[in-house]
PDB file of C-alpha atoms in Angstrom:
ATOM      1  CA  ARG A  11       0.283   0.342   0.033  1.00  0.00           C
ATOM      2  CA  LEU A  12       1.015   3.270  -0.419  1.00  0.00           C
ATOM      3  CA  PRO A  13      -0.014   5.642   2.153  1.00  0.00           C
ATOM      4  CA  ILE A  14      -0.942   9.200   1.522  1.00  0.00           C
ATOM      5  CA  LEU A  15       2.391  10.907   2.428  1.00  0.00           C
ATOM      6  CA  GLY A  16       2.458  14.563   4.428  1.00  0.00           C
ATOM      7  CA  TYR A  17       0.919  17.637   3.461  1.00  0.00           C
ATOM      8  CA  VAL A  18       0.831  20.154   0.223  1.00  0.00           C
ATOM      9  CA  ASP A  19       2.975  23.174   1.104  1.00  0.00           C
ATOM     10  CA  LYS A  20       1.088  26.332   0.486  1.00  0.00           C
ATOM     11  CA  TYR A  21       4.378  28.231   0.003  1.00  0.00           C
ATOM     12  CA  ALA A  22       5.856  25.647  -2.548  1.00  0.00           C
ATOM     13  CA  ARG A  23       5.999  26.104  -6.320  1.00  0.00           C
ATOM     14  CA  PRO A  24       2.743  24.441  -8.575  1.00  0.00           C
ATOM     15  CA  GLY A  25       3.449  20.944  -8.863  1.00  0.00           C
ATOM     16  CA  GLU A  26       5.566  20.954  -5.671  1.00  0.00           C
ATOM     17  CA  TYR A  27       5.119  19.050  -2.661  1.00  0.00           C
ATOM     18  CA  ARG A  28       6.652  19.138   0.870  1.00  0.00           C
ATOM     19  CA  VAL A  29       6.416  15.445   2.003  1.00  0.00           C
ATOM     20  CA  SER A  30       7.794  14.962   5.677  1.00  0.00           C
ATOM     21  CA  LYS A  31       9.123  12.001   6.267  1.00  0.00           C
ATOM     22  CA  GLY A  32      10.447  11.296   9.997  1.00  0.00           C
ATOM     23  CA  GLY A  33      10.703  15.280  10.367  1.00  0.00           C
ATOM     24  CA  ALA A  34      12.485  16.358   7.615  1.00  0.00           C
ATOM     25  CA  GLY A  35      11.074  17.551   4.661  1.00  0.00           C
ATOM     26  CA  GLN A  36      11.674  16.416   1.967  1.00  0.00           C
ATOM     27  CA  ARG A  37      10.422  18.205  -2.146  1.00  0.00           C
ATOM     28  CA  PHE A  38       8.672  15.122  -4.396  1.00  0.00           C
ATOM     29  CA  THR A  39       7.879  17.008  -7.264  1.00  0.00           C
ATOM     30  CA  GLY A  40       6.407  14.339  -9.440  1.00  0.00           C
ATOM     31  CA  ASP A  41       7.724  11.810 -12.310  1.00  0.00           C
ATOM     32  CA  ALA A  42       7.384  13.445 -16.285  1.00  0.00           C
ATOM     33  CA  GLU A  43       6.800  10.350 -16.998  1.00  0.00           C
ATOM     34  CA  VAL A  44       3.687   9.869 -15.089  1.00  0.00           C
ATOM     35  CA  THR A  45       2.504  13.225 -15.405  1.00  0.00           C
ATOM     36  CA  LYS A  46       2.582  12.392 -19.047  1.00  0.00           C
ATOM     37  CA  TRP A  47       1.157   8.759 -18.861  1.00  0.00           C
ATOM     38  CA  LEU A  48      -1.975   9.852 -16.687  1.00  0.00           C
ATOM     39  CA  LYS A  49      -2.476  12.953 -19.591  1.00  0.00           C
ATOM     40  CA  VAL A  50      -2.571  10.693 -22.157  1.00  0.00           C
ATOM     41  CA  HIS A  51      -5.576   8.553 -20.387  1.00  0.00           C
ATOM     42  CA  GLY A  52      -7.338  11.474 -19.861  1.00  0.00           C
ATOM     43  CA  LEU A  53      -6.439  11.780 -16.267  1.00  0.00           C
ATOM     44  CA  GLY A  54      -4.165  15.117 -15.701  1.00  0.00           C
ATOM     45  CA  MET A  55      -6.061  15.963 -13.381  1.00  0.00           C
ATOM     46  CA  TYR A  56      -4.872  13.247 -10.857  1.00  0.00           C
ATOM     47  CA  THR A  57      -1.486  14.758 -10.987  1.00  0.00           C
ATOM     48  CA  PRO A  58      -1.381  16.195  -8.135  1.00  0.00           C
ATOM     49  CA  LEU A  59      -3.001  12.463  -6.034  1.00  0.00           C
ATOM     50  CA  PHE A  60      -0.274  10.543  -7.760  1.00  0.00           C
ATOM     51  CA  GLU A  61       2.455  13.259  -6.833  1.00  0.00           C
ATOM     52  CA  LEU A  62       1.568  13.763  -3.494  1.00  0.00           C
ATOM     53  CA  ASN A  63       1.985   9.557  -2.949  1.00  0.00           C
ATOM     54  CA  GLU A  64       5.074   9.743  -4.185  1.00  0.00           C
ATOM     55  CA  VAL A  65       4.162   7.943  -7.392  1.00  0.00           C
ATOM     56  CA  ASP A  66       6.758   7.537  -9.903  1.00  0.00           C
ATOM     57  CA  ILE A  67       7.000   5.349 -13.245  1.00  0.00           C
ATOM     58  CA  ASP A  68       8.768   2.052 -11.368  1.00  0.00           C
ATOM     59  CA  ILE A  69       5.927   2.477  -8.941  1.00  0.00           C
ATOM     60  CA  LEU A  70       2.939   2.656 -11.123  1.00  0.00           C
ATOM     61  CA  PRO A  71       2.558  -0.586 -12.717  1.00  0.00           C
ATOM     62  CA  HIS A  72       2.605  -2.239  -9.236  1.00  0.00           C
ATOM     63  CA  LEU A  73      -0.299   0.113  -8.006  1.00  0.00           C
ATOM     64  CA  THR A  74      -3.531  -2.095  -6.118  1.00  0.00           C
ATOM     65  CA  GLN A  75      -7.140  -1.707  -5.825  1.00  0.00           C
ATOM     66  CA  GLU A  76      -6.172  -1.215  -1.809  1.00  0.00           C
ATOM     67  CA  ASP A  77      -3.596   0.924  -2.815  1.00  0.00           C
ATOM     68  CA  LEU A  78      -6.031   3.289  -4.798  1.00  0.00           C
ATOM     69  CA  LYS A  79      -8.049   3.425  -1.999  1.00  0.00           C
ATOM     70  CA  ASP A  80      -5.634   4.465   0.189  1.00  0.00           C
ATOM     71  CA  MET A  81      -4.903   7.299  -2.153  1.00  0.00           C
ATOM     72  CA  ALA A  82      -8.667   8.052  -2.129  1.00  0.00           C
ATOM     73  CA  ILE A  83      -9.440   7.483  -5.563  1.00  0.00           C
ATOM     74  CA  HIS A  84     -13.077   6.149  -4.511  1.00  0.00           C
ATOM     75  CA  ALA A  85     -15.180   6.264  -7.782  1.00  0.00           C
ATOM     76  CA  VAL A  86     -15.273   2.396  -8.439  1.00  0.00           C
ATOM     77  CA  GLY A  87     -15.620   3.295 -12.246  1.00  0.00           C
ATOM     78  CA  LEU A  88     -12.204   5.508 -12.030  1.00  0.00           C
ATOM     79  CA  ARG A  89     -10.462   2.705  -9.843  1.00  0.00           C
ATOM     80  CA  ARG A  90     -11.286   0.408 -12.695  1.00  0.00           C
ATOM     81  CA  TYR A  91     -10.207   1.848 -15.522  1.00  0.00           C
ATOM     82  CA  LEU A  92      -6.695   2.763 -13.652  1.00  0.00           C
ATOM     83  CA  LEU A  93      -6.513  -1.161 -13.256  1.00  0.00           C
ATOM     84  CA  MET A  94      -7.377  -1.841 -16.024  1.00  0.00           C
ATOM     85  CA  LEU A  95      -4.895   0.576 -17.778  1.00  0.00           C
ATOM     86  CA  LEU A  96      -2.718  -0.431 -15.043  1.00  0.00           C
ATOM     87  CA  SER A  97      -2.990  -3.762 -16.405  1.00  0.00           C
ATOM     88  CA  HIS A  98      -1.427  -3.001 -19.937  1.00  0.00           C
ATOM     89  CA  GLU A  99       1.020  -0.901 -18.579  1.00  0.00           C
ATOM     90  CA  ARG A 100       2.535  -4.384 -16.950  1.00  0.00           C
ATOM     91  CA  THR A 101       1.999  -6.167 -19.889  1.00  0.00           C
ATOM     92  CA  HIS A 102       3.494  -3.859 -21.951  1.00  0.00           C
ATOM     93  CA  ARG A 103       6.818  -3.402 -19.589  1.00  0.00           C
ATOM     94  CA  LEU A 104       6.807  -7.104 -19.870  1.00  0.00           C
ATOM     95  CA  ARG A 105       7.524  -7.343 -23.835  1.00  0.00           C
ATOM     96  CA  GLN A 106       9.813  -4.619 -23.882  1.00  0.00           C
ATOM     97  CA  GLY A 107      11.739  -5.906 -21.026  1.00  0.00           C
ATOM     98  CA  PRO A 108      14.039  -3.946 -18.856  1.00  0.00           C
TER      99      PRO A 108
END
């Protein structure tokens, strides 16, 4: 599971989120590939949610239904759509190889 980590820093630049880990603030500025992937599938509005949860392109194909619920994606249709896309992404990566 990927818990929602940290908080949105209102003083951060757009697209940046300050994430608190063990008291030390770190910045996760998102993953351009995840942003592109979301936009390609018409889900660009969810980019901040993926950034807040520090989902990068390596984690993306491994997200589960539970992870999506933990990320506050409650709409069943959206979760199913994402799971379908993620399944396709895993298959596509396996075919390409490392």
